[in-house]
Amino acid sequence: MDIAKQKRSLTKWNQKIHIYLGLYLLFFIWLFGLSGLLLNHHWEFANFWEDRKEIKYHKTIQISRGMEQYTLVHEIKNKLNLDGSVINPIFSNDSIFLNFIIAKPGTRYDVQANLNDGKIMVKETKFNTWGIIRALHTTRNPTLKERSERYQTVIASIWSISLDIISVGLIIICLGGWYIYLQVPRKRFYLGLISITSGFVVCICFLFFSF
Amino acid sequence: MKKYHKLIKDIHLHTGLFISPFIIIFSVSALVLNHSFVDWQEDWQKWSFSVNNKVDKTIAFDIPTTDKSEIDYAKDILKQINISGEITNVFKDSIGMYIPVTKPGYRISIKADLTSGIAYVHSERTNIWKKLVWLHKMPGPHNANIRGNWIYTKFWSSLVDFSVICLFFSSITGITLWYYLKNERTVGLIALLIGFISITSLIIGITI
């Protein structure tokens, strides 16, 4: 295959990947764009904390003795039929109480378990759609420091993997876009150079120069 | 519709090119935030008071008048000791004030003695990954009442807003340009549908 043919083929496939990947990621891009704006602003219409709904209830369950924290938390979680990632499980000083949070976008359960008599107090907090959108933006894998205090659900892990796919996909779209830009006619090329340079100059200034 | 084709193409090109470095920054920092290959997480409580353990320099300042809010009081001190950056919090009592300050590449812990008028400063440099994370998370939702107190944070915030708007424009014009490409309609529609099904099923799965 000669070089010109190879180049044509590369151009064609690059354009296809740019289109298909862009279309596949379209709704993810909109979701993360919108949720990013919500996180950076405090718009009145998007209040989620003030509109939360809280209910408290008690339950009594059979709790096994002499189990490790991780197993104990999961036993309580399963018996209460609560779904979500476990955050910050802590025993009280006298080891009678075990407190932890179960959270998923839109819902949070604050659980206090009395290990002696099996009485469980649950505070359930429900958030509105704006709260869900914000939480979707910030749901991620636990860091090394958080691993001992956060147990993620399988679906939350899949969501975290999808964040990687979106990030890598967006980088590929950008690189492919730059390649497409290199093929445009000279007049559009120079105008495009102004756009790309201004974007780069701003980002480089923030990244590499301290003000 | 065809007469607008060139205009739509130009909007897609220029918005896309302008936001591409922003997208790279946000995508790379999202990967950093989602994984532990870089220790990006700050122990805010620890470093806010790190000046108690190590002092790099001491600078004298005129004690500001007390008719100001805490954030303006802290900004006044920063201006006098010639330190710039985003004030992340303010801890004040009758004799002193702790002012943790961040900016891309730096985190600075300041203790201002309000009786002697001396500021103790401890400054640390941060690596490129933490710079990226700073840019990803600023201004962010925390401490909303004081966030954006540095002019460059405000500037960055406006730029990010602008780039998100450009991203929406770029995606909408992208859909329009795809519509013109008759050969790509079927496969493109499948990609769009798979994307929609993926995000819907993930959101339903994670919230229910």
mmCIF file of N, CA and C in Angstrom, chain A residues 26-98:
data_model
loop_
_atom_site.group_PDB
_atom_site.id
_atom_site.type_symbol
_atom_site.label_atom_id
_atom_site.label_comp_id
_atom_site.label_asym_id
_atom_site.label_seq_id
_atom_site.Cartn_x
_atom_site.Cartn_y
_atom_site.Cartn_z
ATOM 1 N N LEU A 26 -21.963 10.957 23.917
ATOM 2 C CA LEU A 26 -22.749 12.196 23.949
ATOM 3 C C LEU A 26 -23.489 12.429 25.267
ATOM 4 N N PHE A 27 -24.246 11.441 25.731
ATOM 5 C CA PHE A 27 -25.050 11.631 26.950
ATOM 6 C C PHE A 27 -24.162 11.699 28.196
ATOM 7 N N PHE A 28 -23.047 10.973 28.176
ATOM 8 C CA PHE A 28 -22.090 11.065 29.291
ATOM 9 C C PHE A 28 -21.511 12.484 29.341
ATOM 10 N N ILE A 29 -21.159 13.011 28.162
ATOM 11 C CA ILE A 29 -20.578 14.362 28.091
ATOM 12 C C ILE A 29 -21.568 15.384 28.646
ATOM 13 N N TRP A 30 -22.833 15.253 28.245
ATOM 14 C CA TRP A 30 -23.855 16.190 28.738
ATOM 15 C C TRP A 30 -24.027 16.063 30.250
ATOM 16 N N LEU A 31 -24.038 14.823 30.716
ATOM 17 C CA LEU A 31 -24.223 14.607 32.161
ATOM 18 C C LEU A 31 -23.077 15.243 32.952
ATOM 19 N N PHE A 32 -21.838 14.949 32.526
ATOM 20 C CA PHE A 32 -20.694 15.460 33.287
ATOM 21 C C PHE A 32 -20.500 16.972 33.091
ATOM 22 N N GLY A 33 -20.881 17.480 31.927
ATOM 23 C CA GLY A 33 -20.832 18.938 31.716
ATOM 24 C C GLY A 33 -21.809 19.648 32.641
ATOM 25 N N LEU A 34 -23.047 19.155 32.658
ATOM 26 C CA LEU A 34 -24.084 19.769 33.497
ATOM 27 C C LEU A 34 -23.736 19.634 34.982
ATOM 28 N N SER A 35 -23.327 18.425 35.398
ATOM 29 C CA SER A 35 -23.031 18.224 36.824
ATOM 30 C C SER A 35 -21.802 19.036 37.247
ATOM 31 N N GLY A 36 -20.846 19.213 36.325
ATOM 32 C CA GLY A 36 -19.685 20.061 36.618
ATOM 33 C C GLY A 36 -20.113 21.500 36.884
ATOM 34 N N LEU A 37 -21.046 21.989 36.061
ATOM 35 C CA LEU A 37 -21.571 23.353 36.271
ATOM 36 C C LEU A 37 -22.286 23.449 37.616
ATOM 37 N N LEU A 38 -23.063 22.416 37.945
ATOM 38 C CA LEU A 38 -23.803 22.420 39.221
ATOM 39 C C LEU A 38 -22.852 22.452 40.413
ATOM 40 N N LEU A 39 -21.753 21.709 40.295
ATOM 41 C CA LEU A 39 -20.806 21.661 41.414
ATOM 42 C C LEU A 39 -20.057 22.983 41.586
ATOM 43 N N ASN A 40 -19.874 23.693 40.487
ATOM 44 C CA ASN A 40 -19.122 24.953 40.562
ATOM 45 C C ASN A 40 -19.983 26.160 40.917
ATOM 46 N N HIS A 41 -21.293 25.965 40.867
ATOM 47 C CA HIS A 41 -22.196 27.086 41.180
ATOM 48 C C HIS A 41 -23.189 26.656 42.244
ATOM 49 N N HIS A 42 -23.805 27.620 42.822
ATOM 50 C CA HIS A 42 -24.781 27.298 43.874
ATOM 51 C C HIS A 42 -26.109 27.904 43.479
ATOM 52 N N TRP A 43 -26.625 27.399 42.376
ATOM 53 C CA TRP A 43 -27.870 27.939 41.856
ATOM 54 C C TRP A 43 -29.037 27.531 42.753
ATOM 55 N N GLU A 44 -29.905 28.512 42.962
ATOM 56 C CA GLU A 44 -31.064 28.313 43.849
ATOM 57 C C GLU A 44 -31.946 27.162 43.349
ATOM 58 N N PHE A 45 -32.186 27.119 42.031
ATOM 59 C CA PHE A 45 -33.100 26.092 41.496
ATOM 60 C C PHE A 45 -32.551 24.675 41.666
ATOM 61 N N ALA A 46 -31.208 24.573 41.845
ATOM 62 C CA ALA A 46 -30.601 23.238 41.926
ATOM 63 C C ALA A 46 -30.264 22.842 43.359
ATOM 64 N N ASN A 47 -30.937 23.476 44.321
ATOM 65 C CA ASN A 47 -30.712 23.107 45.719
ATOM 66 C C ASN A 47 -31.086 21.653 45.956
ATOM 67 N N PHE A 48 -30.219 20.943 46.601
ATOM 68 C CA PHE A 48 -30.577 19.546 46.881
ATOM 69 C C PHE A 48 -30.597 19.274 48.386
ATOM 70 N N TRP A 49 -29.767 19.995 49.126
ATOM 71 C CA TRP A 49 -29.637 19.719 50.551
ATOM 72 C C TRP A 49 -30.894 20.151 51.319
ATOM 73 N N GLU A 50 -31.403 21.339 50.971
ATOM 74 C CA GLU A 50 -32.582 21.855 51.670
ATOM 75 C C GLU A 50 -33.830 21.027 51.341
ATOM 76 N N ASP A 51 -33.840 20.438 50.147
ATOM 77 C CA ASP A 51 -35.017 19.664 49.729
ATOM 78 C C ASP A 51 -34.947 18.186 50.123
ATOM 79 N N ARG A 52 -33.961 17.822 50.915
ATOM 80 C CA ARG A 52 -33.802 16.402 51.261
ATOM 81 C C ARG A 52 -34.957 15.938 52.149
ATOM 82 N N LYS A 53 -35.232 14.638 52.078
ATOM 83 C CA LYS A 53 -36.287 14.068 52.928
ATOM 84 C C LYS A 53 -35.648 13.042 53.861
ATOM 85 N N GLU A 54 -35.868 13.248 55.141
ATOM 86 C CA GLU A 54 -35.244 12.351 56.135
ATOM 87 C C GLU A 54 -36.314 11.558 56.869
ATOM 88 N N ILE A 55 -36.054 10.275 57.036
ATOM 89 C CA ILE A 55 -36.907 9.481 57.939
ATOM 90 C C ILE A 55 -35.999 8.637 58.835
ATOM 91 N N LYS A 56 -36.477 8.415 60.066
ATOM 92 C CA LYS A 56 -35.713 7.587 61.003
ATOM 93 C C LYS A 56 -36.550 6.369 61.368
ATOM 94 N N TYR A 57 -35.906 5.241 61.459
ATOM 95 C CA TYR A 57 -36.633 4.062 61.920
ATOM 96 C C TYR A 57 -35.691 3.115 62.669
ATOM 97 N N HIS A 58 -36.325 2.240 63.453
ATOM 98 C CA HIS A 58 -35.556 1.280 64.255
ATOM 99 C C HIS A 58 -35.907 -0.130 63.810
ATOM 100 N N LYS A 59 -34.931 -0.988 63.908
ATOM 101 C CA LYS A 59 -35.163 -2.405 63.607
ATOM 102 C C LYS A 59 -34.337 -3.229 64.572
ATOM 103 N N THR A 60 -34.761 -4.424 64.811
ATOM 104 C CA THR A 60 -33.939 -5.320 65.643
ATOM 105 C C THR A 60 -33.603 -6.554 64.816
ATOM 106 N N ILE A 61 -32.327 -6.869 64.783
ATOM 107 C CA ILE A 61 -31.892 -8.043 64.010
ATOM 108 C C ILE A 61 -30.934 -8.884 64.860
ATOM 109 N N GLN A 62 -30.729 -10.092 64.408
ATOM 110 C CA GLN A 62 -29.768 -10.985 65.076
ATOM 111 C C GLN A 62 -28.381 -10.663 64.514
ATOM 112 N N ILE A 63 -27.448 -10.276 65.412
ATOM 113 C CA ILE A 63 -26.088 -9.962 64.934
ATOM 114 C C ILE A 63 -25.106 -11.017 65.457
ATOM 115 N N SER A 64 -24.310 -11.565 64.551
ATOM 116 C CA SER A 64 -23.336 -12.595 64.955
ATOM 117 C C SER A 64 -22.252 -11.981 65.826
ATOM 118 N N ARG A 65 -21.654 -12.788 66.648
ATOM 119 C CA ARG A 65 -20.618 -12.302 67.576
ATOM 120 C C ARG A 65 -19.223 -12.621 67.028
ATOM 121 N N GLY A 66 -18.266 -11.846 67.467
ATOM 122 C CA GLY A 66 -16.855 -12.119 67.167
ATOM 123 C C GLY A 66 -16.480 -12.070 65.704
ATOM 124 N N MET A 67 -17.137 -11.194 64.979
ATOM 125 C CA MET A 67 -16.800 -11.082 63.553
ATOM 126 C C MET A 67 -15.956 -9.835 63.293
ATOM 127 N N GLU A 68 -15.248 -9.846 62.184
ATOM 128 C CA GLU A 68 -14.458 -8.672 61.827
ATOM 129 C C GLU A 68 -15.386 -7.552 61.362
ATOM 130 N N GLN A 69 -14.861 -6.316 61.412
ATOM 131 C CA GLN A 69 -15.686 -5.150 61.077
ATOM 132 C C GLN A 69 -16.337 -5.280 59.693
ATOM 133 N N TYR A 70 -15.517 -5.663 58.702
ATOM 134 C CA TYR A 70 -15.995 -5.746 57.316
ATOM 135 C C TYR A 70 -17.173 -6.723 57.199
ATOM 136 N N THR A 71 -17.011 -7.909 57.788
ATOM 137 C CA THR A 71 -18.046 -8.945 57.711
ATOM 138 C C THR A 71 -19.298 -8.508 58.465
ATOM 139 N N LEU A 72 -19.078 -7.890 59.608
ATOM 140 C CA LEU A 72 -20.182 -7.418 60.447
ATOM 141 C C LEU A 72 -21.025 -6.360 59.722
ATOM 142 N N VAL A 73 -20.334 -5.418 59.118
ATOM 143 C CA VAL A 73 -21.027 -4.362 58.384
ATOM 144 C C VAL A 73 -21.875 -4.960 57.261
ATOM 145 N N HIS A 74 -21.300 -5.928 56.543
ATOM 146 C CA HIS A 74 -22.038 -6.530 55.440
ATOM 147 C C HIS A 74 -23.209 -7.378 55.926
ATOM 148 N N GLU A 75 -23.022 -8.014 57.078
ATOM 149 C CA GLU A 75 -24.132 -8.798 57.630
ATOM 150 C C GLU A 75 -25.308 -7.869 57.968
ATOM 151 N N ILE A 76 -24.995 -6.761 58.644
ATOM 152 C CA ILE A 76 -26.052 -5.801 59.021
ATOM 153 C C ILE A 76 -26.702 -5.213 57.770
ATOM 154 N N LYS A 77 -25.862 -4.846 56.815
ATOM 155 C CA LYS A 77 -26.354 -4.250 55.561
ATOM 156 C C LYS A 77 -27.314 -5.206 54.837
ATOM 157 N N ASN A 78 -26.919 -6.476 54.774
ATOM 158 C CA ASN A 78 -27.765 -7.463 54.087
ATOM 159 C C ASN A 78 -29.064 -7.714 54.843
ATOM 160 N N LYS A 79 -28.959 -7.802 56.178
ATOM 161 C CA LYS A 79 -30.171 -8.083 56.960
ATOM 162 C C LYS A 79 -31.157 -6.912 56.918
ATOM 163 N N LEU A 80 -30.608 -5.700 56.785
ATOM 164 C CA LEU A 80 -31.484 -4.520 56.687
ATOM 165 C C LEU A 80 -31.951 -4.285 55.249
ATOM 166 N N ASN A 81 -31.348 -5.066 54.332
ATOM 167 C CA ASN A 81 -31.673 -4.953 52.909
ATOM 168 C C ASN A 81 -31.393 -3.545 52.362
ATOM 169 N N LEU A 82 -30.246 -3.010 52.731
ATOM 170 C CA LEU A 82 -29.855 -1.682 52.263
ATOM 171 C C LEU A 82 -28.808 -1.833 51.167
ATOM 172 N N ASP A 83 -28.912 -1.011 50.151
ATOM 173 C CA ASP A 83 -27.991 -1.122 49.024
ATOM 174 C C ASP A 83 -27.164 0.166 48.875
ATOM 175 N N GLY A 84 -25.874 0.015 48.653
ATOM 176 C CA GLY A 84 -25.002 1.177 48.463
ATOM 177 C C GLY A 84 -23.601 0.892 48.984
ATOM 178 N N SER A 85 -22.704 1.833 48.747
ATOM 179 C CA SER A 85 -21.322 1.660 49.218
ATOM 180 C C SER A 85 -21.236 1.994 50.702
ATOM 181 N N VAL A 86 -20.401 1.227 51.418
ATOM 182 C CA VAL A 86 -20.245 1.450 52.858
ATOM 183 C C VAL A 86 -19.128 2.457 53.092
ATOM 184 N N ILE A 87 -19.416 3.447 53.919
ATOM 185 C CA ILE A 87 -18.432 4.501 54.177
ATOM 186 C C ILE A 87 -18.211 4.631 55.678
ATOM 187 N N ASN A 88 -16.942 4.698 56.039
ATOM 188 C CA ASN A 88 -16.522 5.063 57.381
ATOM 189 C C ASN A 88 -17.135 4.262 58.530
ATOM 190 N N PRO A 89 -16.967 2.937 58.531
ATOM 191 C CA PRO A 89 -17.476 2.184 59.682
ATOM 192 C C PRO A 89 -16.579 2.393 60.915
ATOM 193 N N ILE A 90 -17.194 2.733 62.043
ATOM 194 C CA ILE A 90 -16.413 3.002 63.263
ATOM 195 C C ILE A 90 -17.089 2.333 64.462
ATOM 196 N N PHE A 91 -16.289 1.605 65.255
ATOM 197 C CA PHE A 91 -16.773 1.065 66.521
ATOM 198 C C PHE A 91 -16.716 2.169 67.570
ATOM 199 N N SER A 92 -17.685 2.184 68.497
ATOM 200 C CA SER A 92 -17.582 3.123 69.620
ATOM 201 C C SER A 92 -16.453 2.653 70.547
ATOM 202 N N ASN A 93 -16.027 3.522 71.444
ATOM 203 C CA ASN A 93 -14.883 3.192 72.319
ATOM 204 C C ASN A 93 -15.108 1.908 73.112
ATOM 205 N N ASP A 94 -16.365 1.710 73.544
ATOM 206 C CA ASP A 94 -16.656 0.498 74.338
ATOM 207 C C ASP A 94 -17.044 -0.699 73.462
ATOM 208 N N SER A 95 -16.927 -0.524 72.149
ATOM 209 C CA SER A 95 -17.234 -1.578 71.159
ATOM 210 C C SER A 95 -18.678 -2.080 71.216
ATOM 211 N N ILE A 96 -19.585 -1.304 71.814
ATOM 212 C CA ILE A 96 -20.997 -1.708 71.854
ATOM 213 C C ILE A 96 -21.700 -1.276 70.567
ATOM 214 N N PHE A 97 -21.330 -0.112 70.087
ATOM 215 C CA PHE A 97 -21.989 0.423 68.889
ATOM 216 C C PHE A 97 -21.073 0.358 67.666
ATOM 217 N N LEU A 98 -21.693 0.101 66.536
ATOM 218 C CA LEU A 98 -20.976 0.180 65.251
ATOM 219 C C LEU A 98 -21.743 1.174 64.379
#
